[in-house]
Coordinates of C-alpha atoms (C1' of nucleotides) in Angstrom, one line a residue:
Chain A
M19 CA 23.2 -25.7 10.7
S20 CA 20.5 -28.3 11.5
D21 CA 19.7 -26.1 14.5
R22 CA 18.5 -23.2 12.5
A23 CA 16.5 -25.4 10.1
R24 CA 13.8 -25.3 12.7
H25 CA 13.3 -21.6 12.4
I26 CA 13.1 -21.0 8.7
P27 CA 10.9 -17.9 8.2
E28 CA 7.6 -18.4 6.4
A29 CA 8.6 -15.9 3.7
T30 CA 11.7 -17.9 3.0
V31 CA 9.9 -21.2 2.8
A32 CA 7.5 -19.7 0.2
R33 CA 10.5 -18.8 -1.9
L34 CA 12.4 -22.1 -1.7
P35 CA 10.3 -23.7 -4.4
V36 CA 11.1 -20.9 -6.8
Y37 CA 14.8 -21.4 -6.2
L38 CA 14.2 -25.1 -6.7
R39 CA 12.7 -24.5 -10.1
S40 CA 15.6 -22.3 -11.1
L41 CA 18.1 -24.9 -10.0
A42 CA 16.3 -27.5 -12.0
E43 CA 16.6 -25.3 -15.1
L44 CA 20.3 -24.9 -14.4
V45 CA 20.8 -28.7 -14.1
D46 CA 19.0 -29.1 -17.4
D47 CA 21.4 -26.7 -19.0
K48 CA 24.3 -28.6 -17.4
I49 CA 25.5 -25.5 -15.5
P50 CA 27.5 -26.8 -12.6
T51 CA 27.7 -23.7 -10.3
V52 CA 25.6 -20.6 -9.8
S53 CA 26.2 -17.3 -8.0
S54 CA 23.6 -15.8 -5.7
E55 CA 23.3 -12.9 -8.2
R56 CA 22.4 -15.2 -11.1
L57 CA 20.0 -17.2 -9.0
A58 CA 18.4 -14.0 -7.8
E59 CA 17.9 -12.9 -11.4
M60 CA 16.2 -16.2 -12.3
A61 CA 14.0 -16.2 -9.2
G62 CA 13.1 -12.6 -9.6
V63 CA 14.4 -11.5 -6.3
N64 CA 17.2 -9.6 -4.6
A65 CA 20.7 -11.3 -4.4
A66 CA 21.0 -10.6 -0.7
K67 CA 17.7 -12.3 -0.1
V68 CA 18.9 -15.4 -1.9
R69 CA 22.0 -15.6 0.2
K70 CA 20.1 -15.1 3.4
D71 CA 17.4 -17.6 2.4
L72 CA 19.9 -20.2 1.4
S73 CA 21.9 -19.6 4.6
Y74 CA 18.9 -21.0 6.6
L75 CA 19.5 -24.3 4.9
G76 CA 23.1 -24.4 5.9
S77 CA 26.4 -23.1 4.4
Y78 CA 26.2 -24.8 1.1
G79 CA 28.0 -22.2 -1.0
T80 CA 31.7 -21.6 -1.6
R81 CA 33.0 -18.0 -1.3
G82 CA 34.5 -16.7 -4.5
V83 CA 32.8 -19.5 -6.5
G84 CA 29.1 -19.8 -5.8
Y85 CA 26.7 -22.7 -5.1
D86 CA 27.1 -26.2 -6.6
V87 CA 23.9 -26.5 -8.5
E88 CA 23.3 -30.3 -8.0
Y89 CA 24.3 -30.3 -4.4
L90 CA 22.1 -27.3 -3.5
L91 CA 19.2 -28.9 -5.5
F92 CA 19.5 -32.0 -3.5
Q93 CA 19.7 -30.3 -0.1
M94 CA 16.7 -28.1 -1.0
S95 CA 14.7 -31.0 -2.1
R96 CA 15.5 -32.8 1.1
E97 CA 14.5 -29.7 3.1
L98 CA 11.2 -29.3 1.2
G99 CA 10.4 -33.0 1.7
L100 CA 10.5 -33.7 -2.0
T101 CA 12.7 -36.8 -1.9
H102 CA 9.5 -38.9 -1.6
D103 CA 6.0 -38.7 -3.0
W104 CA 3.1 -37.0 -1.2
P105 CA -0.2 -38.7 -2.0
V106 CA -2.9 -36.1 -2.3
A107 CA -6.7 -36.4 -1.8
I108 CA -9.0 -34.0 -3.7
V109 CA -12.4 -33.3 -2.2
G110 CA -14.9 -32.2 -4.8
A111 CA -15.2 -33.8 -8.2
G112 CA -16.8 -31.0 -10.0
N113 CA -15.2 -28.9 -12.7
L114 CA -12.3 -27.8 -10.7
G115 CA -11.7 -31.1 -8.9
S116 CA -11.8 -33.0 -12.2
A117 CA -9.5 -30.4 -13.8
L118 CA -7.0 -30.8 -11.0
A119 CA -7.2 -34.6 -11.2
N120 CA -6.6 -34.4 -14.9
Y121 CA -3.7 -32.1 -14.5
G122 CA -0.6 -34.2 -14.9
G123 CA 1.6 -31.7 -13.2
F124 CA 0.7 -32.9 -9.7
T125 CA 1.8 -36.5 -10.2
Q126 CA 4.9 -35.4 -12.1
R127 CA 6.1 -33.2 -9.3
G128 CA 5.6 -35.9 -6.6
F129 CA 2.0 -35.3 -5.6
P130 CA 0.1 -38.2 -7.0
V131 CA -3.7 -37.9 -6.7
A132 CA -4.5 -40.9 -4.5
A133 CA -8.2 -40.3 -4.1
L134 CA -11.1 -38.2 -5.2
F135 CA -14.1 -37.5 -2.9
D136 CA -17.5 -36.1 -3.6
S137 CA -20.7 -35.8 -1.6
D138 CA -22.8 -36.6 -4.7
R139 CA -23.6 -40.3 -4.7
A140 CA -24.2 -40.1 -8.5
K141 CA -20.5 -39.3 -8.9
V142 CA -19.3 -42.0 -6.6
G143 CA -17.8 -45.0 -8.5
Q144 CA -16.9 -42.9 -11.5
E145 CA -13.3 -42.8 -12.6
I146 CA -11.5 -39.5 -13.4
H147 CA -8.1 -39.7 -14.9
G148 CA -7.8 -43.3 -13.5
V149 CA -8.8 -42.3 -10.0
E150 CA -12.1 -43.6 -8.5
V151 CA -14.5 -41.1 -6.9
H152 CA -15.4 -42.1 -3.3
H153 CA -18.0 -40.6 -1.0
T154 CA -16.9 -37.9 1.4
D155 CA -18.1 -40.0 4.3
D156 CA -15.3 -42.4 3.5
I157 CA -12.6 -39.7 3.7
A158 CA -11.3 -40.7 7.1
P159 CA -10.7 -44.5 6.5
L160 CA -9.5 -44.1 2.9
A161 CA -7.2 -41.2 3.4
K162 CA -5.6 -42.9 6.3
K163 CA -5.2 -46.1 4.4
L164 CA -3.6 -44.4 1.4
G165 CA -1.3 -42.4 3.6
V166 CA -2.6 -39.0 2.4
G167 CA -0.9 -36.1 4.1
I168 CA -2.1 -33.3 2.0
G169 CA -5.7 -32.6 1.1
V170 CA -7.1 -30.3 -1.7
I171 CA -10.5 -28.7 -1.3
A172 CA -12.2 -28.1 -4.6
T173 CA -15.8 -28.0 -3.4
P174 CA -18.3 -25.1 -3.5
A175 CA -17.8 -22.6 -0.6
S176 CA -20.7 -24.1 1.3
A177 CA -19.1 -27.5 1.6
A178 CA -15.6 -26.4 2.2
Q179 CA -15.6 -26.3 6.0
D180 CA -17.1 -29.8 6.2
A181 CA -14.5 -31.1 3.8
A182 CA -11.8 -29.5 5.9
D183 CA -13.1 -31.1 9.1
K184 CA -13.3 -34.5 7.4
L185 CA -9.7 -34.2 6.1
V186 CA -8.4 -33.1 9.5
A187 CA -10.3 -36.0 11.1
A188 CA -8.5 -38.3 8.6
G189 CA -5.2 -37.1 9.9
V190 CA -4.4 -34.8 7.0
G191 CA -1.9 -32.2 8.2
S192 CA -1.9 -29.8 5.2
I193 CA -4.8 -28.4 3.2
L194 CA -4.8 -26.4 0.0
N195 CA -8.2 -24.6 -0.3
F196 CA -9.6 -23.6 -3.7
A197 CA -13.1 -22.8 -2.3
P198 CA -13.8 -19.1 -2.2
T199 CA -14.4 -19.0 1.5
V200 CA -12.5 -18.8 4.8
I201 CA -12.1 -22.1 6.5
S202 CA -10.7 -22.8 9.9
V203 CA -8.5 -25.7 11.0
P204 CA -7.0 -26.7 14.3
E205 CA -3.6 -25.4 15.3
G206 CA -0.9 -27.5 13.8
V207 CA -2.6 -28.0 10.5
S208 CA -1.1 -26.0 7.6
L209 CA -3.6 -24.2 5.4
R210 CA -3.0 -22.3 2.2
K211 CA -5.6 -20.9 -0.2
V212 CA -5.9 -20.2 -3.9
D213 CA -8.7 -17.9 -4.9
L214 CA -8.9 -16.9 -8.5
A215 CA -11.6 -14.3 -8.1
L216 CA -9.7 -12.7 -5.2
E217 CA -6.6 -12.4 -7.3
L218 CA -8.5 -10.7 -10.0
Q219 CA -10.1 -8.3 -7.5
I220 CA -6.7 -7.4 -6.2
L221 CA -5.5 -6.6 -9.7
S222 CA -8.7 -4.7 -10.3
F223 CA -7.8 -2.4 -7.4
Y224 CA -4.4 -1.6 -8.8
Q225 CA -5.9 -1.2 -12.3
E226 CA -8.5 1.2 -11.0
H227 CA -6.0 3.3 -9.1
R228 CA -3.4 3.2 -11.9
D229 CA -4.1 6.6 -13.4
A230 CA -4.7 8.4 -10.1
D231 CA -1.4 7.3 -8.6
G232 CA 0.6 8.2 -11.6
Chain B
M13 CA -10.2 10.4 3.4
S14 CA -9.4 10.5 -0.3
D15 CA -5.9 11.5 0.6
R16 CA -5.1 8.4 2.4
A17 CA -6.7 6.2 -0.3
R18 CA -3.5 6.6 -2.2
H19 CA -1.5 4.8 0.4
I20 CA -3.4 1.7 1.2
P21 CA -0.8 -1.0 2.2
E22 CA -0.5 -4.0 -0.1
A23 CA -1.4 -6.3 2.8
T24 CA -4.7 -4.4 3.3
V25 CA -5.5 -4.5 -0.4
A26 CA -5.1 -8.2 -0.4
R27 CA -7.6 -8.5 2.4
L28 CA -10.3 -6.2 1.0
P29 CA -11.8 -8.9 -1.3
V30 CA -12.1 -11.2 1.7
Y31 CA -14.1 -8.5 3.6
L32 CA -16.1 -7.9 0.4
R33 CA -17.1 -11.5 0.3
S34 CA -18.1 -11.5 3.9
L35 CA -20.2 -8.4 3.4
A36 CA -21.9 -10.0 0.4
E37 CA -22.9 -12.9 2.7
L38 CA -24.3 -10.5 5.2
V39 CA -26.4 -8.7 2.6
D40 CA -27.7 -12.1 1.5
D41 CA -28.7 -12.8 5.1
K42 CA -30.4 -9.4 5.3
I43 CA -28.1 -8.3 8.2
P44 CA -28.0 -4.5 8.2
T45 CA -25.0 -3.7 10.4
V46 CA -21.9 -5.5 11.4
S47 CA -19.2 -5.0 14.0
S48 CA -15.5 -5.2 13.3
E49 CA -15.4 -8.2 15.6
R50 CA -18.0 -10.2 13.7
L51 CA -16.5 -9.2 10.4
A52 CA -13.1 -10.3 11.6
E53 CA -14.5 -13.7 12.6
M54 CA -16.0 -14.1 9.1
A55 CA -12.8 -13.0 7.4
G56 CA -10.6 -15.1 9.6
V57 CA -8.5 -12.2 10.9
N58 CA -8.1 -10.0 13.9
A59 CA -10.7 -7.3 14.8
A60 CA -8.2 -4.5 15.2
K61 CA -6.8 -5.4 11.7
V62 CA -10.3 -5.1 10.3
R63 CA -10.8 -1.6 11.8
K64 CA -7.4 -0.5 10.6
D65 CA -8.0 -1.9 7.1
L66 CA -11.4 -0.3 6.8
S67 CA -10.1 3.1 8.1
Y68 CA -7.9 3.3 5.0
L69 CA -11.1 3.5 3.0
G70 CA -12.5 6.3 5.1
S71 CA -14.6 6.6 8.3
Y72 CA -17.5 4.5 7.3
G73 CA -18.4 3.0 10.7
T74 CA -20.5 4.3 13.5
R75 CA -19.0 4.1 17.1
G76 CA -21.2 2.1 19.3
V77 CA -23.0 0.5 16.4
G78 CA -20.7 -0.9 13.7
Y79 CA -20.6 -0.7 10.0
D80 CA -23.7 -0.3 7.7
V81 CA -23.3 -3.5 5.6
E82 CA -24.7 -2.2 2.3
Y83 CA -23.0 1.1 2.5
L84 CA -19.6 -0.4 3.3
L85 CA -20.1 -3.0 0.5
F86 CA -20.7 -0.2 -1.9
Q87 CA -17.7 1.9 -0.8
M88 CA -15.5 -1.2 -0.9
S89 CA -16.7 -2.2 -4.4
R90 CA -16.0 1.3 -5.6
E91 CA -12.5 1.3 -4.1
L92 CA -11.7 -2.1 -5.6
G93 CA -13.0 -0.9 -9.0
L94 CA -15.7 -3.5 -9.1
T95 CA -18.6 -1.1 -10.0
H96 CA -17.8 -1.9 -13.7
D97 CA -16.7 -4.9 -15.6
W98 CA -13.1 -5.7 -16.4
P99 CA -12.8 -7.6 -19.7
V100 CA -10.0 -10.2 -19.4
A101 CA -7.9 -11.8 -22.0
I102 CA -6.6 -15.3 -21.5
V103 CA -3.4 -16.3 -23.3
G104 CA -3.0 -20.0 -23.8
A105 CA -6.0 -22.2 -24.8
G106 CA -4.7 -25.5 -23.5
N107 CA -6.1 -27.4 -20.6
L108 CA -5.8 -24.6 -18.1
G109 CA -6.8 -21.8 -20.4
S110 CA -9.9 -23.7 -21.5
A111 CA -10.8 -24.6 -18.0
L112 CA -10.5 -20.9 -17.0
A113 CA -12.6 -19.8 -20.0
N114 CA -15.3 -22.4 -19.0
Y115 CA -15.2 -21.3 -15.4
G116 CA -18.3 -19.2 -15.0
G117 CA -17.1 -17.5 -11.9
F118 CA -15.0 -15.0 -13.8
T119 CA -17.9 -13.5 -15.7
Q120 CA -20.1 -13.7 -12.8
R121 CA -17.8 -11.6 -10.7
G122 CA -17.3 -8.9 -13.3
F123 CA -14.4 -10.3 -15.2
P124 CA -15.8 -11.5 -18.5
V125 CA -13.4 -13.4 -20.8
A126 CA -13.3 -11.1 -23.8
A127 CA -10.7 -13.0 -25.8
L128 CA -8.6 -16.2 -25.9
F129 CA -5.2 -16.3 -27.6
D130 CA -3.0 -19.2 -28.6
S131 CA 0.2 -19.5 -30.6
D132 CA -1.1 -22.8 -32.2
R133 CA -2.7 -21.9 -35.5
A134 CA -4.7 -25.2 -35.3
K135 CA -6.6 -23.8 -32.4
V136 CA -7.2 -20.4 -33.9
G137 CA -10.8 -20.0 -34.9
Q138 CA -12.2 -22.5 -32.5
E139 CA -14.7 -21.4 -30.0
I140 CA -14.4 -22.2 -26.3
H141 CA -17.3 -21.4 -24.0
G142 CA -18.5 -19.0 -26.7
V143 CA -15.2 -17.2 -27.0
E144 CA -13.2 -17.4 -30.2
V145 CA -9.5 -18.3 -30.1
H146 CA -7.2 -15.8 -31.8
H147 CA -3.6 -16.0 -32.6
T148 CA -1.1 -14.5 -30.1
D149 CA 0.2 -12.2 -32.9
D150 CA -3.1 -10.4 -32.7
I151 CA -3.0 -9.7 -29.0
A152 CA -2.1 -6.0 -29.3
P153 CA -4.8 -4.8 -31.7
L154 CA -7.6 -7.0 -30.3
A155 CA -6.9 -6.5 -26.6
K156 CA -6.8 -2.7 -27.2
K157 CA -10.0 -2.8 -29.2
L158 CA -11.8 -4.9 -26.6
G159 CA -10.6 -2.6 -23.8
V160 CA -8.8 -5.4 -21.9
G161 CA -7.1 -4.2 -18.8
I162 CA -6.2 -7.5 -17.2
G163 CA -4.5 -10.4 -18.9
V164 CA -4.3 -14.0 -17.7
I165 CA -1.3 -16.1 -18.7
A166 CA -2.1 -19.8 -19.0
T167 CA 0.7 -20.9 -21.3
P168 CA 3.5 -23.4 -20.7
A169 CA 6.4 -21.8 -18.8
S170 CA 8.5 -21.4 -22.0
A171 CA 5.9 -19.1 -23.6
A172 CA 5.0 -17.1 -20.6
Q173 CA 7.4 -14.2 -20.9
D174 CA 6.5 -13.8 -24.6
A175 CA 2.8 -13.7 -23.6
A176 CA 3.5 -11.1 -20.9
D177 CA 5.5 -8.9 -23.3
K178 CA 2.6 -9.0 -25.9
L179 CA 0.0 -8.2 -23.2
V180 CA 2.1 -5.3 -22.0
A181 CA 2.5 -4.1 -25.6
A182 CA -1.3 -4.2 -25.9
G183 CA -1.6 -1.8 -23.0
V184 CA -2.6 -4.4 -20.4
G185 CA -1.8 -3.0 -16.9
S186 CA -2.3 -6.1 -14.8
I187 CA -1.3 -9.7 -15.3
L188 CA -2.2 -12.9 -13.5
N189 CA 0.3 -15.6 -14.2
F190 CA -0.5 -19.3 -14.0
A191 CA 2.6 -20.4 -15.8
P192 CA 5.2 -22.0 -13.4
T193 CA 7.9 -19.5 -14.1
V194 CA 9.1 -16.1 -13.1
I195 CA 8.1 -13.4 -15.6
S196 CA 9.2 -9.8 -15.6
V197 CA 7.1 -6.8 -16.5
P198 CA 7.9 -3.1 -16.7
E199 CA 7.4 -0.9 -13.7
G200 CA 3.9 0.2 -13.3
V201 CA 2.4 -3.1 -14.5
S202 CA 0.8 -5.2 -11.7
L203 CA 1.8 -8.8 -11.6
R204 CA 0.4 -11.6 -9.5
K205 CA 1.0 -15.3 -9.7
V206 CA -0.8 -18.5 -9.0
D207 CA 1.4 -21.7 -9.0
L208 CA -0.3 -24.9 -7.9
A209 CA 2.9 -27.0 -7.7
L210 CA 4.6 -24.3 -5.6
E211 CA 1.7 -24.2 -3.1
L212 CA 1.9 -28.0 -2.7
Q213 CA 5.7 -27.8 -2.2
I214 CA 5.3 -25.2 0.5
L215 CA 2.8 -27.5 2.2
S216 CA 5.2 -30.4 1.7
F217 CA 7.8 -28.5 3.7
Y218 CA 5.5 -28.0 6.7
Q219 CA 4.3 -31.5 6.4
E220 CA 7.9 -32.8 6.4
H221 CA 8.8 -30.7 9.4
R222 CA 5.6 -31.4 11.3
D223 CA 7.0 -34.1 13.6
A224 CA 10.3 -32.5 14.3
D225 CA 8.8 -29.2 15.3
G226 CA 6.2 -30.6 17.6
Chain C
dG21 C1' -30.0 15.7 30.0
dA22 C1' -26.7 12.9 32.3
dA23 C1' -24.6 8.6 32.6
dC24 C1' -23.5 4.2 30.8
dG25 C1' -22.5 0.6 27.5
dC26 C1' -20.8 -0.4 23.3
dT27 C1' -17.8 -0.1 19.2
dA28 C1' -15.0 2.6 15.8
dG29 C1' -10.6 4.8 15.1
dT30 C1' -5.7 5.1 16.2
dG31 C1' -1.1 5.8 18.7
dC32 C1' 2.6 3.0 19.9
dG33 C1' 5.6 -0.7 20.9
dC34 C1' 6.9 -5.1 18.9
dA35 C1' 7.8 -8.6 15.4
dA36 C1' 8.9 -10.0 10.8
dG37 C1' 11.0 -9.2 6.7
dT38 C1' 14.1 -6.7 3.6
dT39 C1' 18.2 -4.6 2.1
dC40 C1' 22.7 -2.6 2.6
dA41 C1' 27.3 -3.0 3.3
dC42 C1' 31.2 -5.3 4.9
dA43 C1' 34.1 -8.9 6.7
dA44 C1' 35.4 -13.7 6.0
dG45 C1' 37.4 -16.8 3.1
dC46 C1' 38.1 -19.5 -1.3
dG47 C1' 40.7 -20.2 -5.5
dC48 C1' 43.7 -18.7 -9.0
dA49 C1' 47.7 -16.4 -10.9
dC50 C1' 52.4 -15.5 -10.7
Chain D
dG24 C1' 53.4 -18.7 -0.7
dT25 C1' 51.6 -14.2 -1.3
dG26 C1' 48.3 -11.2 -3.1
dC27 C1' 44.2 -10.2 -5.6
dG28 C1' 39.5 -10.7 -7.2
dC29 C1' 35.3 -12.7 -6.5
dT30 C1' 31.3 -14.3 -3.9
dT31 C1' 29.4 -16.0 0.3
dG32 C1' 27.5 -15.2 4.9
dT33 C1' 25.8 -12.0 8.2
dG34 C1' 25.4 -7.9 11.4
dA35 C1' 22.7 -4.1 11.6
dA36 C1' 19.7 -0.4 9.9
dC37 C1' 15.4 0.2 8.0
dT38 C1' 10.7 -0.8 6.4
dT39 C1' 6.5 -2.9 6.7
dG40 C1' 3.0 -5.0 9.1
dC41 C1' 0.6 -6.5 13.4
dG42 C1' -2.0 -6.2 17.6
dC43 C1' -2.7 -4.3 22.0
dA44 C1' -4.8 -1.0 24.5
dC45 C1' -6.6 3.4 24.9
dT46 C1' -9.5 7.3 23.4
dA47 C1' -13.3 9.3 20.9
dG48 C1' -17.9 9.4 20.3
dC49 C1' -22.7 7.4 19.2
dG50 C1' -27.1 5.8 21.0
dT51 C1' -30.0 4.4 24.6
dT52 C1' -31.9 4.3 29.1
dC53 C1' -33.6 6.3 33.1

DNA sequence: GAACGCTAGTGCGCAAGTTCACAAGCGCAC
DNA sequence: GTGCGCTTGTGAACTTGCGCACTAGCGTTC
């Protein structure tokens, strides 16, 4: 069980939070057990996939019955590292950075915004949603001091790589990049990206080819 | 050439906008031709993958030389359907919806915000970034009238499915969902999702398992 | 015009991910 | 306690995607 936890496929990891959300809904509705089929429906995937995904966490189901919702929720939270908070640093206090800092969903889900950074000295010292803006030169000492493990890049594309380098230098192990550019990080650092324009362009492709393809 | 355009793999489609951005940079720098290797470096992928991806669009390269940047940029824009604007409708005029409407990047990249919708009558009639807020009941007639092909859902999770249904009823063929929930759409409608909390939870997993895995 | 250097295009084996289908096994009914 | 229905867990086939390594072919030099 704990042996195979080391080899959870990426695709499975990306689905775990979706299952987690579904389980949270079931807890709210006071539903004690759930079958893979029901969970699959809620998560928008195939039932076999649910069972295989969950099997990577261990054998937490009961044949003929299903999964104990609360127990599975706990085990999954533990596996995802959500039993404790992850202080987050946001680099870039422009429109997007401010919006993210103001967005309560982060703190609520265990990702409190511990610090904001910007390279514009005029912004340094300001408070956004109760978080003070610091200069990007201070990323390393401050992020370390605050125990930041996850960094969010909300800078313009031109400043993104520099922000990433500084976050990595500060010991940050995971980066979520909102800047519309490719950034590179050393091996061992996790990197994910969110690019709104890119998503729309992908949809544009399918929209453009809709008629032609039937 | 045009035969195979019908079968471009999803993974390739998702990378095309990244190449497009790289090509735009090259045009800005007045660089006339580019090799697959250089393009791969800029896009953060493998050179062979670049060549294979581009070959789905047609044989636009020259052996021994590389790709003509402007010509490839044009062909790719055409393929992605970016030679004309795609009016977008945003459902949900809360924090996120407003932020998206205020974000100039959409219009700039050919996705003008044609309409905003909200179920809260108090918000109807307000203007956000020059776009009037309409009631969600009016999605069908208005979206059709404005020629909206792509819809963005920025509602709370509880209202997301209803928003999707209304967009689909309005003839919208592609939906970008920001609500933290799974929504279902009829076959033939493209659906992509952006979920910030989910991304952070995925990073949390790798952060939590960093030490154990070496 | 022949030979060489360079780069696109692609066939093929491999890896990752998905799905089917079935065996294992739990709980309930009688 | 025996049998039946239900649901998990997983082996195995299949699909998709990746990347190496080779071939095709353009342009330039001599």
